[in-house]
């Protein structure tokens, strides 16, 4: 079998642990989870569903910090090893010359995507209901807010790390104003990061762990086998929603075409820090680090809407698993 390879940069300092002896899991948890406790900064009630990227030889990110008023805020953070994090105590104050857009109502579930020299941040932004906020930064100190990408109601805006067909590209999940009981993943393109169109349906809910709604997670990882899209899926149990993690391979040139998609989940809430917290039974991925040299992947996800966790996989292993367990 030919080797499946990540198309991208080497990341020799990616955090990593080998799969535990005797484990058959396709994705295994970091033994030191959670990496970010709920009370890392004085104001925080919980820190979860957050995004990290390589930055200047180390790491930086944008973090969802719900504060003790229970307001949903975004904070910048830095780390030398992507495990031990320092977060700014003050929320990000977005620079925006249009007060209509710049008035911060709430922000949550950020993603960060590097294209050229900019780190784009997308998040669920309060503007007459949830929609996709967009900003960029060069240094994780100053953040410049742009137009919202879509009309309300929308969540889980996830950019692709390079232009596709000459345009910026983003996945999103149109939704409602509440705890949305439905939702498919869609794809859109933009020539300028302001005007979005060419909307395409990517994939719908199916059964079991992904029966109620689905949403893209980390920035898709480019591989020789297609775009590796890790996503969350939701099951409605007698006790409420259960958020698990799955993966799919999308066509490189036409990413709305799904080639393979996991029928089983690859990670579901099973540990104490995923099952117990402000919202029980939630594993919600928002970021992944990837090393093109070794194929190592470190996924960042929120546990029980309370803490931030890491899990590992290897690109060969994950792609084989997706192909061998696929139902499109
Ligand atoms: C979703 C979002 C996520 C959250 C999840 C579970 O609608 O609000 O931030 O993790 O619900 O509560």
Short mmCIF file of C-alpha atoms in Angstrom, two decimals, residues 41 43-50 62-76 89-94 102-111 123-131 145 154-155 176-179 243 278-279 284 305-306:
data_model
loop_
_atom_site.label_atom_id
_atom_site.label_comp_id
_atom_site.label_asym_id
_atom_site.label_seq_id
_atom_site.Cartn_x
_atom_site.Cartn_y
_atom_site.Cartn_z
CA UNK A 41 -7.06 32.60 34.23
CA UNK A 43 -11.92 35.40 35.13
CA UNK A 44 -12.69 32.00 33.61
CA UNK A 45 -15.52 29.64 34.40
CA UNK A 46 -14.40 27.29 31.63
CA UNK A 47 -11.87 27.15 28.74
CA UNK A 48 -12.75 24.78 25.91
CA UNK A 49 -13.46 24.47 22.13
CA UNK A 50 -10.28 26.39 21.29
CA UNK A 62 -7.43 31.71 20.31
CA UNK A 63 -9.35 30.28 23.22
CA UNK A 64 -12.98 30.18 24.20
CA UNK A 65 -13.17 31.42 27.77
CA UNK A 66 -16.63 31.65 29.26
CA UNK A 67 -16.21 34.05 32.16
CA UNK A 68 -17.75 34.01 35.62
CA UNK A 69 -20.64 36.13 34.41
CA UNK A 70 -21.05 33.30 31.87
CA UNK A 71 -20.30 35.66 29.00
CA UNK A 72 -18.64 33.89 26.05
CA UNK A 73 -15.27 35.55 25.31
CA UNK A 74 -12.25 34.93 23.09
CA UNK A 75 -8.73 35.19 24.54
CA UNK A 76 -5.32 34.95 22.83
CA UNK A 89 -6.24 37.69 31.11
CA UNK A 90 -8.15 40.20 29.02
CA UNK A 91 -10.35 39.13 26.11
CA UNK A 92 -9.36 40.02 22.56
CA UNK A 93 -10.47 43.52 21.68
CA UNK A 94 -11.05 43.36 17.92
CA UNK A 102 -17.32 45.62 15.59
CA UNK A 103 -19.77 45.72 18.49
CA UNK A 104 -18.90 42.54 20.36
CA UNK A 105 -21.95 40.62 21.55
CA UNK A 106 -20.47 37.16 22.14
CA UNK A 107 -17.86 34.93 20.56
CA UNK A 108 -17.29 31.19 20.83
CA UNK A 109 -15.80 28.07 19.21
CA UNK A 110 -12.90 29.84 17.39
CA UNK A 111 -10.83 28.33 14.59
CA UNK A 123 -15.79 32.06 15.31
CA UNK A 124 -19.45 31.90 16.18
CA UNK A 125 -20.21 35.61 16.46
CA UNK A 126 -23.29 37.21 17.97
CA UNK A 127 -24.94 39.47 15.36
CA UNK A 128 -28.72 39.24 15.67
CA UNK A 129 -28.12 35.59 16.42
CA UNK A 130 -25.10 33.39 15.81
CA UNK A 131 -23.18 33.78 12.56
CA UNK A 145 -12.15 42.23 12.38
CA UNK A 154 -24.68 29.82 11.19
CA UNK A 155 -21.97 28.10 13.24
CA UNK A 176 -31.05 28.24 14.13
CA UNK A 177 -31.00 30.62 17.09
CA UNK A 178 -31.16 27.91 19.77
CA UNK A 179 -29.66 24.52 20.54
CA UNK A 243 -20.94 15.15 20.85
CA UNK A 278 -20.94 22.21 32.54
CA UNK A 279 -22.37 20.27 29.58
CA UNK A 284 -15.79 19.06 20.49
CA UNK A 305 -17.79 22.44 27.65
CA UNK A 306 -15.35 22.92 30.55
#
